Short mmCIF file of C-alpha atoms in Angstrom, two decimals:
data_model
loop_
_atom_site.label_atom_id
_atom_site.label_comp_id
_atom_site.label_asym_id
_atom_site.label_seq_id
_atom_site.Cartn_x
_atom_site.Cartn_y
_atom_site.Cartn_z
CA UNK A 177 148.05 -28.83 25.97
CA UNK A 178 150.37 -25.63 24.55
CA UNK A 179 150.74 -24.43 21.72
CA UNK A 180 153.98 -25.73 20.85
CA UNK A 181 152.69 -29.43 21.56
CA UNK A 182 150.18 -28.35 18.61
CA UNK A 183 152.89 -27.50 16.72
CA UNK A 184 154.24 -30.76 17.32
CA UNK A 185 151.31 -32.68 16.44
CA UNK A 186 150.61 -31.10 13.29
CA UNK A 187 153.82 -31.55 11.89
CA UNK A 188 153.42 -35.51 13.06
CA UNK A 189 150.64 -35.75 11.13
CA UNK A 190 152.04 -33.80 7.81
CA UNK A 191 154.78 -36.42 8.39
CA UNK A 192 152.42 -39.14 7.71
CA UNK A 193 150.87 -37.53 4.84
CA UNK A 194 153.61 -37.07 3.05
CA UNK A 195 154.68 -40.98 3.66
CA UNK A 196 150.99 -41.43 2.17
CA UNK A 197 152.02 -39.41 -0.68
CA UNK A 198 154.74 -41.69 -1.22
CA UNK A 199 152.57 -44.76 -1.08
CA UNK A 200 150.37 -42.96 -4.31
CA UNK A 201 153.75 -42.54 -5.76
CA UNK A 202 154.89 -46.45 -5.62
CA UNK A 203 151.33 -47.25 -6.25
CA UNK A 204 151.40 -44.97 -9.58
CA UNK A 205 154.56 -46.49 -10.80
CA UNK A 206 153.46 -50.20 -10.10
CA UNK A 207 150.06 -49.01 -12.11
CA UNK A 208 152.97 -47.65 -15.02
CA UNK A 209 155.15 -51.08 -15.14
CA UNK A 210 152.15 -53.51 -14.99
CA UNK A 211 150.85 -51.08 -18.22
CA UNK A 212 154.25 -51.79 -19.43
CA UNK A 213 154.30 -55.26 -19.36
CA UNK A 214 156.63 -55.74 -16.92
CA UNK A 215 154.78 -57.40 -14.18
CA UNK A 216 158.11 -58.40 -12.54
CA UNK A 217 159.51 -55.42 -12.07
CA UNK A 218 156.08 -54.21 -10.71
CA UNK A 219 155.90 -56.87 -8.12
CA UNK A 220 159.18 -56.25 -6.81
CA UNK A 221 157.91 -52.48 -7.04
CA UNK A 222 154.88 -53.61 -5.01
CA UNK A 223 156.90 -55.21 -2.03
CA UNK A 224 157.51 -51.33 -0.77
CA UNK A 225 154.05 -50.35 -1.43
CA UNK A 226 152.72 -53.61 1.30
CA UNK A 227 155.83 -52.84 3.17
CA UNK A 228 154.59 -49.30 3.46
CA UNK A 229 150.97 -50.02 3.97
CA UNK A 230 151.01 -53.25 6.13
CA UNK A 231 151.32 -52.36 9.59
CA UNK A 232 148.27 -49.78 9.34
CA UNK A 233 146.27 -52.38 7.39
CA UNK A 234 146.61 -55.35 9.73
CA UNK A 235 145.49 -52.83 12.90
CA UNK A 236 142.68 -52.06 11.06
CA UNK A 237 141.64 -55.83 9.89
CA UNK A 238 142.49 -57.05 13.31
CA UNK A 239 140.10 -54.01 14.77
CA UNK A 240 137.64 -54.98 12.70
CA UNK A 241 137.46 -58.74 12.43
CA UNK A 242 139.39 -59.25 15.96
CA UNK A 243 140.45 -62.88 14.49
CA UNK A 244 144.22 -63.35 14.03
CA UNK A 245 143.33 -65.53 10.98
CA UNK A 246 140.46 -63.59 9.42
CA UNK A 247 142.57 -60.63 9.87
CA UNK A 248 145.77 -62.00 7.74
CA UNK A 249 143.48 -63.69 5.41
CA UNK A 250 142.03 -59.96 4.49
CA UNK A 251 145.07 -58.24 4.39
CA UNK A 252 146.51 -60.61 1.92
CA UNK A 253 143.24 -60.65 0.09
CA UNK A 254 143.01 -56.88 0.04
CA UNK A 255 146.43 -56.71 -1.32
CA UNK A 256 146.50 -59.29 -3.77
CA UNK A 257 143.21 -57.43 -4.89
CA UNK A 258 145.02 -54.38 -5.51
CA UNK A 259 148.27 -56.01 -7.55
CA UNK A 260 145.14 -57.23 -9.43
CA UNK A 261 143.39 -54.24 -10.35
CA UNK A 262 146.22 -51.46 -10.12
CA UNK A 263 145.77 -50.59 -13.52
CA UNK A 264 142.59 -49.26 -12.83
CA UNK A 265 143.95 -47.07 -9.61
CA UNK A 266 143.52 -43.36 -10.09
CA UNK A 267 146.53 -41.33 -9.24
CA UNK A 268 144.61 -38.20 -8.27
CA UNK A 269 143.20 -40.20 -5.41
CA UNK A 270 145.89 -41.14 -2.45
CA UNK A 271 146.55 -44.70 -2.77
CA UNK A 272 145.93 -45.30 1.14
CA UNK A 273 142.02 -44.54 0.11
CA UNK A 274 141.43 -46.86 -2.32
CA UNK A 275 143.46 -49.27 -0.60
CA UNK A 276 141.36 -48.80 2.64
CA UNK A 277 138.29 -48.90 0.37
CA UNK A 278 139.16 -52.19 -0.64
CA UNK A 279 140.34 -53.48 2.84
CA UNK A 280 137.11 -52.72 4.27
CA UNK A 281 135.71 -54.15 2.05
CA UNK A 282 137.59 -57.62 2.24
CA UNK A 283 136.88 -57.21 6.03
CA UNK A 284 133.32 -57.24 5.36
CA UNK A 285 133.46 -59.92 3.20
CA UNK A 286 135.37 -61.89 5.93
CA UNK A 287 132.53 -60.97 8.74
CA UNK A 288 129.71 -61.86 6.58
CA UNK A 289 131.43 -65.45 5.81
CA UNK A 290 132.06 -65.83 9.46
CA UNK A 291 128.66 -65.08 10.20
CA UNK A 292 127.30 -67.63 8.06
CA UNK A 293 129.84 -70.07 9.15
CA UNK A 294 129.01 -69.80 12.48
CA UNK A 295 125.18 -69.73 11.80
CA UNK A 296 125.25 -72.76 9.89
CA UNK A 297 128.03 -74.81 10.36
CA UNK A 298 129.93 -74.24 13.49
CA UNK A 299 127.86 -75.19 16.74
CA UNK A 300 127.67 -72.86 19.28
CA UNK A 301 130.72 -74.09 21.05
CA UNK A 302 132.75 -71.58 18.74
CA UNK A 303 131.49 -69.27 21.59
CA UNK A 304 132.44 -70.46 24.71
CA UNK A 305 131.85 -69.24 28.04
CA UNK A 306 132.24 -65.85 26.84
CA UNK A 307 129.78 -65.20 24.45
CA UNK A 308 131.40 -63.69 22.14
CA UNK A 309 134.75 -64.30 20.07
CA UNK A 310 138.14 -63.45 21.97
CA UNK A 311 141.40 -61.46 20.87
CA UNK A 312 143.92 -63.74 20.61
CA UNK A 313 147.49 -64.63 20.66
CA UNK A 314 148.02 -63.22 24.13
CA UNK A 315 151.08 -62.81 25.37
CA UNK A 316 150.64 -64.97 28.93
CA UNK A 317 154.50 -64.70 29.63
CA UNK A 318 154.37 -61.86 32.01
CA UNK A 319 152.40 -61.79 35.24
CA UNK A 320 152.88 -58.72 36.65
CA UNK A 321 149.71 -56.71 38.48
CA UNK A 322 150.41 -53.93 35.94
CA UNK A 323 150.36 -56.30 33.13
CA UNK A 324 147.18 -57.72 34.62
CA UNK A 325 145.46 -54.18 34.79
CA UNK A 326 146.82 -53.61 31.62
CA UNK A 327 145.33 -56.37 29.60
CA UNK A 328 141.75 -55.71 31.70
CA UNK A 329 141.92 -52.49 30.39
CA UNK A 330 142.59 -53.22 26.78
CA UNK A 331 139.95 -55.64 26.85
CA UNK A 332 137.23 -53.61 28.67
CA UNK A 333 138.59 -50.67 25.38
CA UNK A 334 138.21 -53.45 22.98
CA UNK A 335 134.81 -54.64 24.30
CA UNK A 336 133.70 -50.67 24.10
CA UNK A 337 134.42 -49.98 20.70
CA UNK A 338 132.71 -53.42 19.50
CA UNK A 339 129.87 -52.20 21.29
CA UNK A 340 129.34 -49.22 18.29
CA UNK A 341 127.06 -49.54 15.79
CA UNK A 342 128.75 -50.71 13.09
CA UNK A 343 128.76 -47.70 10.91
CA UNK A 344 130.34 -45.49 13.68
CA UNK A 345 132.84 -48.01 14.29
CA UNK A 346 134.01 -48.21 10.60
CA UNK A 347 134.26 -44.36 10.58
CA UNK A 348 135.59 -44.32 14.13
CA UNK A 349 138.24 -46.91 13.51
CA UNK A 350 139.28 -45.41 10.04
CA UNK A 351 139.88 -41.89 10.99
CA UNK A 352 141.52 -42.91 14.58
CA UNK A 353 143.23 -46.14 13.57
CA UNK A 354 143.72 -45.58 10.19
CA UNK A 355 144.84 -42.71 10.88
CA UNK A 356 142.45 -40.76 7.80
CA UNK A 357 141.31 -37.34 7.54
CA UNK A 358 137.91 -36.80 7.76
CA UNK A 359 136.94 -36.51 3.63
CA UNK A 360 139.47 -39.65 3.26
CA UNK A 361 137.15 -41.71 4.91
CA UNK A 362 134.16 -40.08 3.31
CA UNK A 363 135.82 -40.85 -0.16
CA UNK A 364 136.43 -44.83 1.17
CA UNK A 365 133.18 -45.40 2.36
CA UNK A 366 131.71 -43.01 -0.46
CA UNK A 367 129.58 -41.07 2.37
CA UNK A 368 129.62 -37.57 2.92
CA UNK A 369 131.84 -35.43 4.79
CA UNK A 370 128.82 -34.33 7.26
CA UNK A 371 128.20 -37.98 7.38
CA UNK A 372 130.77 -39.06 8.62
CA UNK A 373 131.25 -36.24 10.98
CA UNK A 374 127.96 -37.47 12.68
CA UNK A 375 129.10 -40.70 12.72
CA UNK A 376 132.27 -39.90 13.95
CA UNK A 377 130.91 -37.82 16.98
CA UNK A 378 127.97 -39.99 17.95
CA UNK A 379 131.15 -42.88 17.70
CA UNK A 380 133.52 -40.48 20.66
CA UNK A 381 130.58 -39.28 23.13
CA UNK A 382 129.27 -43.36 23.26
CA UNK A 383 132.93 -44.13 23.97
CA UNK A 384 133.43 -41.61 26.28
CA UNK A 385 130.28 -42.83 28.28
CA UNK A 386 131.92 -46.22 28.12
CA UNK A 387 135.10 -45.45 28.95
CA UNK A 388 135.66 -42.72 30.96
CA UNK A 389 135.40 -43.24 34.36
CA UNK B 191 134.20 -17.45 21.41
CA UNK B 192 133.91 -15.49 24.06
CA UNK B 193 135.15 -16.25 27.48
CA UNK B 194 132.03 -18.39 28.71
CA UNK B 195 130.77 -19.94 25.36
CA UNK B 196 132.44 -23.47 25.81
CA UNK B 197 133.60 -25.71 22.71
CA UNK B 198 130.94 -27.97 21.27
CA UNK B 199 131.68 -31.65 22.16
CA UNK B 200 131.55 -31.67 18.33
CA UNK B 201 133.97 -29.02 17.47
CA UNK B 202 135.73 -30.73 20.61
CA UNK B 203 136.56 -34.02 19.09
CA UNK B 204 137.11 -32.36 15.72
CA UNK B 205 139.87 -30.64 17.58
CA UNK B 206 141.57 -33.93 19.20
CA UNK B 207 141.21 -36.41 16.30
CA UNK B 208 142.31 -33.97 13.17
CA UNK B 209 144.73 -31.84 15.01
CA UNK B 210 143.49 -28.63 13.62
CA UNK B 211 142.56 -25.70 15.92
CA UNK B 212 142.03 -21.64 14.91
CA UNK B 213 144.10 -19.08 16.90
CA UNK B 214 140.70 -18.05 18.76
CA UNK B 215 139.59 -21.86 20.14
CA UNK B 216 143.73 -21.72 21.32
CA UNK B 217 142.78 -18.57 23.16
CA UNK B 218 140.13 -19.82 24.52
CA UNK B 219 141.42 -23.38 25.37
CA UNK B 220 144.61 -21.57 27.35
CA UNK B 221 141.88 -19.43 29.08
CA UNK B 222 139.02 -21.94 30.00
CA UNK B 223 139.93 -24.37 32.55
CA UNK B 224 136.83 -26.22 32.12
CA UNK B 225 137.49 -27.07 28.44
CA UNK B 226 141.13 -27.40 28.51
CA UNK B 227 140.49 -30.10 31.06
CA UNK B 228 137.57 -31.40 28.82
CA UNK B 229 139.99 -31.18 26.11
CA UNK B 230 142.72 -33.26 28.00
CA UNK B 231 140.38 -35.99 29.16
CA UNK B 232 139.35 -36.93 25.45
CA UNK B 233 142.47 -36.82 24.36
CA UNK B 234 143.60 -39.06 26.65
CA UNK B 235 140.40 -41.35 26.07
CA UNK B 236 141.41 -41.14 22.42
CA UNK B 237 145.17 -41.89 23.19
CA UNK B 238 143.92 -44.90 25.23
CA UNK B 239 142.20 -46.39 22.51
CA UNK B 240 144.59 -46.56 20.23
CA UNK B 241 146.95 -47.93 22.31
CA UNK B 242 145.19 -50.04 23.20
CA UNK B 243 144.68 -51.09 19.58
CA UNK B 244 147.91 -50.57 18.63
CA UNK B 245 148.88 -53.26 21.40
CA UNK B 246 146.24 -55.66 20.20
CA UNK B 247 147.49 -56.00 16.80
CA UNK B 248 150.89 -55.94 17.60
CA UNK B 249 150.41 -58.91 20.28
CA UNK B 250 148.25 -60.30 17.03
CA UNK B 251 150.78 -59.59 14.57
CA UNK B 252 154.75 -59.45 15.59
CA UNK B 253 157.22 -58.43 13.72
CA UNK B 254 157.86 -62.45 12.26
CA UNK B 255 154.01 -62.51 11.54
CA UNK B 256 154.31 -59.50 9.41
CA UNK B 257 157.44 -60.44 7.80
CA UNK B 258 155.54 -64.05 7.11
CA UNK B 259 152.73 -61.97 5.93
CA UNK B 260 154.47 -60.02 3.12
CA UNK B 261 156.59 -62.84 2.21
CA UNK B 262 153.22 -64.99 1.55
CA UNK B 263 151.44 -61.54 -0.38
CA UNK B 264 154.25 -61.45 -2.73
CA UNK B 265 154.25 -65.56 -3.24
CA UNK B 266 150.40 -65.18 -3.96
CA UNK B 267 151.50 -62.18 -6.48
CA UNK B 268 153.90 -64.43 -8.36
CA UNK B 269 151.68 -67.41 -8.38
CA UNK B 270 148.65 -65.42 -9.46
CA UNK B 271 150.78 -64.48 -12.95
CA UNK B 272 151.60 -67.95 -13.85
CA UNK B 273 149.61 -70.64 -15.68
CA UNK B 274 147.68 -73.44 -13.85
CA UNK B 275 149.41 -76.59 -13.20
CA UNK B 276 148.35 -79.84 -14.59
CA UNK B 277 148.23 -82.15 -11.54
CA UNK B 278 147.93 -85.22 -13.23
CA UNK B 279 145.41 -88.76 -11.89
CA UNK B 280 146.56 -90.78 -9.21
CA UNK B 281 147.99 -93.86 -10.94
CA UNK B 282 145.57 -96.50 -9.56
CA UNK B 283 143.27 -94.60 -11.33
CA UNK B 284 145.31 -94.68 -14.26
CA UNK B 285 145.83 -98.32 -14.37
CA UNK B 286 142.17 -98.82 -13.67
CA UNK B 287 141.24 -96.87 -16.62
CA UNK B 288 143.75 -99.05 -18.68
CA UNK B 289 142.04 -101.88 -17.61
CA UNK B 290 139.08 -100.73 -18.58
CA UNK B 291 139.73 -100.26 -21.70
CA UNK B 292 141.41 -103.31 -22.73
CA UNK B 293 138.66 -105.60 -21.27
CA UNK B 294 136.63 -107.17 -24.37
CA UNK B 295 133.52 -107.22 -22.78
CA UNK B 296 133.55 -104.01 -22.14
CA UNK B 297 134.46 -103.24 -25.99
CA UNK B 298 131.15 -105.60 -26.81
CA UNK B 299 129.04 -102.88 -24.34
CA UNK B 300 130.18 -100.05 -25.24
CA UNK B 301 130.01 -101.27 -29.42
CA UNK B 302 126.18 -102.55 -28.54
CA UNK B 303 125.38 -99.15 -26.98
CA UNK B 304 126.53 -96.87 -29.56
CA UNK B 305 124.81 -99.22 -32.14
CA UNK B 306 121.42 -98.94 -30.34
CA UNK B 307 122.18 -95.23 -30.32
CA UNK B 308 122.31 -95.23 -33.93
CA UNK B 309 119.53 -97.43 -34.38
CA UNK B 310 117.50 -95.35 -31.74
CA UNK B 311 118.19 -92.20 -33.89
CA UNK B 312 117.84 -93.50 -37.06
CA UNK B 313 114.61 -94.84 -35.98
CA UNK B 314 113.06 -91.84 -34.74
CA UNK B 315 113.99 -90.05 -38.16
CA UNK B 316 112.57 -92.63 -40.51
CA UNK B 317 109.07 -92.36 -37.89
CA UNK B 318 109.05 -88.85 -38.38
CA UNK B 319 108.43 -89.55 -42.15
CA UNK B 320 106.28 -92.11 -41.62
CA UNK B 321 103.17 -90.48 -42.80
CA UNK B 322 104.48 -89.71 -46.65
CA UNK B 323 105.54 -93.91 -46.62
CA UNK B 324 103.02 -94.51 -49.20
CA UNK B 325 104.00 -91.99 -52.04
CA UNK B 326 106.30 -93.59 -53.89
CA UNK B 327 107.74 -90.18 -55.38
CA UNK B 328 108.05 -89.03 -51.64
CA UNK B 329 110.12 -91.68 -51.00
CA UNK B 330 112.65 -90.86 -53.56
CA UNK B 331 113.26 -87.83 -52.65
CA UNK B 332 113.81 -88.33 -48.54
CA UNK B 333 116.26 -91.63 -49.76
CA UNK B 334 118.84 -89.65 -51.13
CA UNK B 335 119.01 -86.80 -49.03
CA UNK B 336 119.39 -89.24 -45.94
CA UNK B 337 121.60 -92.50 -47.41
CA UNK B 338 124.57 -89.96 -47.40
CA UNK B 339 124.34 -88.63 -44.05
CA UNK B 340 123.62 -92.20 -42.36
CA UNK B 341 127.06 -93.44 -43.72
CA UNK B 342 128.50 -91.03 -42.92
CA UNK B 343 127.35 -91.36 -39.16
CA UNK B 344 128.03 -95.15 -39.84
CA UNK B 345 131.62 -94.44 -40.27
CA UNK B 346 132.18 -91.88 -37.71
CA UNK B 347 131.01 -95.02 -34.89
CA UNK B 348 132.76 -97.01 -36.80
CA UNK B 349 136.46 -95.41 -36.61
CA UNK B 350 135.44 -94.58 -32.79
CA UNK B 351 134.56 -98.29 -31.77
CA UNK B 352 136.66 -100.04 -34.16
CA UNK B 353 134.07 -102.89 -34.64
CA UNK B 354 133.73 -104.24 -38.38
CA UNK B 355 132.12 -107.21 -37.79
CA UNK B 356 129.31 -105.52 -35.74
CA UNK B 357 128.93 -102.64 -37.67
CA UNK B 358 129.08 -104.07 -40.97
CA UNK B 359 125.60 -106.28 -39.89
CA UNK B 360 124.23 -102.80 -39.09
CA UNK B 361 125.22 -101.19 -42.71
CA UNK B 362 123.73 -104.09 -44.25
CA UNK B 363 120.47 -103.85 -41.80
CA UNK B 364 120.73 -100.07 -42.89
CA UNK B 365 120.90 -100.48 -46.63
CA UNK B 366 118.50 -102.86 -46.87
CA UNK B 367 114.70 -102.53 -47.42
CA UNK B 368 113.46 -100.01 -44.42
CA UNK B 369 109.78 -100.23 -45.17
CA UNK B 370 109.32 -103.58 -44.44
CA UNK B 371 111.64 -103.02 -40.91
CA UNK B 372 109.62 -100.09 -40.49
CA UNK B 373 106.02 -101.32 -41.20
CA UNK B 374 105.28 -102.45 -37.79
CA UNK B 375 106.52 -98.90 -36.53
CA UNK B 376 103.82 -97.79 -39.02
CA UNK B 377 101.17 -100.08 -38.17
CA UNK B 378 101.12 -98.73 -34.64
CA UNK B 379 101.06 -94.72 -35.07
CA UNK B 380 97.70 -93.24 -34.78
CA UNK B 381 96.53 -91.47 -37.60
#
């Protein structure tokens, strides 16, 4: 890779920072109207902020849960959570951290329910043949040998990073998916930098192994 | 970093993930075919993966899912904000209650119970003084205090049942000489 491509790349990412910083903005003025009174004017506020936020959240959820339905069900939850409690947000902190904070959190919520739904009240059919739950809402329109390798691929990716512990995979999915900085994702999972660093390594050479052929 | 000190796998994926790299490692990484190459292959793992994500969740979530999405955030917002509705009973349950509560046998039952209630309680008070019965000036004093409060409990079941007949027998039964109704009650406690 050159050096201009690094160029490129870091300016990409400054990019997305500075969206990020725009998100703490919303997210501060939404805290300011709901302080005001004027919850209307703050939801309406709010519609940018889960415009803003929603595409990264739902890759996360569905990364995490890999359930269509558990996945919407903890976005919304996650976001309702934070219309709920914005008056306690902390505008020295970016928004997308205490939003991911609370995401995670809803997505652990979500897997622990599963997990006891499935222990206690679904039978094992839930499972299958395969063992193990299955991405859904496939797109079966094209049948094309590429699209074929393609979707083995993506599964056989999927089916690698499940296979983390999950620790790495939260601080693996975070800073890759979510697209965080190494001490954002030690502030949402309140670990520390080195931490996560560990995590985050262990999380890349296991993947590697997996993965590259 | 000299020419055959390699990057650390570490400092390696440090490199690909957070984009940030010191004029030295860039040196080194446009000298060092063996960890430029290194360098390439993660990066390519990494890009992989997250494609590969990124196609999950958009396959998961298109662009009318997302749009749904929001649109049903924002309705939870707005509904969170307002008061709860009254949803009121079905109206064969309604009618049934009706019924209920213009049948007079169930008036007589539900008169007879709160009268036993009373009777119950008023019972268990005039036991509990059981053992001063005998002193006369005892007696005088406890009278008083309690005739009062055991109208007043008369009339409360009485403008909640709506039953003069019935609970004008059990005023009378109340006013009237509780030793002797009593004296059996008496007879039996241990002393």
């Amino acid at each position: 890779m050159s050096r201009n491509r690094d160029g490129t790349e870091r300016s990409e990412r400054a990019e997305r920072f500075d969206s990020l910083s725009a998100d703490s903005a919303i997210a501060a003025d939404v805290k300011a109207l709901m302080l005001a009174g004027d919850r209307d004017a703050a939801r309406e506020r709010f519609a940018a902020l889960v415009a803003g936020q929603q595409r990264r959240a739902v890759r996360l959820a569905y990364q995490y849960l890999r359930d269509t339905h558990d996945a919407d069900e903890a976005v919304q939850d996650a976001f309702l959570k934070v219309f709920t409690h914005i008056t306690t947000y902390r505008e020295d902190l970016p928004f997308e951290v205490w939003f991911t904070r609370i995401l995670v959190n809803a997505c652990l919520d979500l897997r622990k329910a599963r997990a006891r739904r499935l222990r206690w009240v679904l039978p094992m059919e839930r499972f299958g043949a395969a063992g193990s739950p299955q991405p859904e809402a496939a797109d079966r329109t094209a049948s094309t040998e590429d699209r074929l390798v393609e979707e083995a691929r993506v599964k056989e990716i999927a089916a690698a990073v499940d296979q983390l512990p999950e620790r790495q995979r939260t601080v693996f999915m975070l800073s890759h998916f979510g697209e965080q900085t190494t001490s954002q994702v030690s502030e949402a999972l309140g670990l520390s930098e080195a931490t996560v660093r560990v995590h985050l390594f262990r999380a890349v050479r296991k993947l590697r192994r997996l993965l590259e052929r | 970093m000299g020419r055959h000190l390699h990057v650390s796998d570490d400092r390696l994926v440090e490199v690909c993930l957070e984009g940030t790299i010191t004029t030295t490692e860039n040196l080194h990484f446009a000298s060092c075919e063996e960890c430029s190459a290194r360098r390439v292959r993660l990066e390519r793992m990494l890009r992989e993966v997250s494609d590969a994500a990124s196609l999950e969740a958009e396959r998961a979530f298109p662009a009318d899912k997302l749009a749904a999405q929001q649109a049903r955030i924002l309705q939870r917002i707005e509904q969170d904000g307002r008061p709860a509705r009254v949803i009121s009973f079905p109206a064969t349950q309604a009618a049934d209650l009706r019924a209920l509560r213009t049948r007079p046998a169930g008036r007589w039952i539900a008169a007879a119970a709160a009268a036993g209630l009373v009777i119950g309680l008023l019972a268990g008070h005039f036991a509990h003084d059981l053992p001063s019965f005998g002193s006369p000036a005892r007696t005088a004093v406890v009278r008083p205090a309690s005739a009062p409060e055991t109208t007043a409990t008369v009339r409360a079941v009485n403008a909640s049942i709506n039953d003069e007949e019935f609970l004008g027998e059990l005023e009378t039964a109340l006013d009237g000489p509780h030793v002797a109704v009593l004296r059996p009650l008496n007879d039996l406690t241990p002393r």
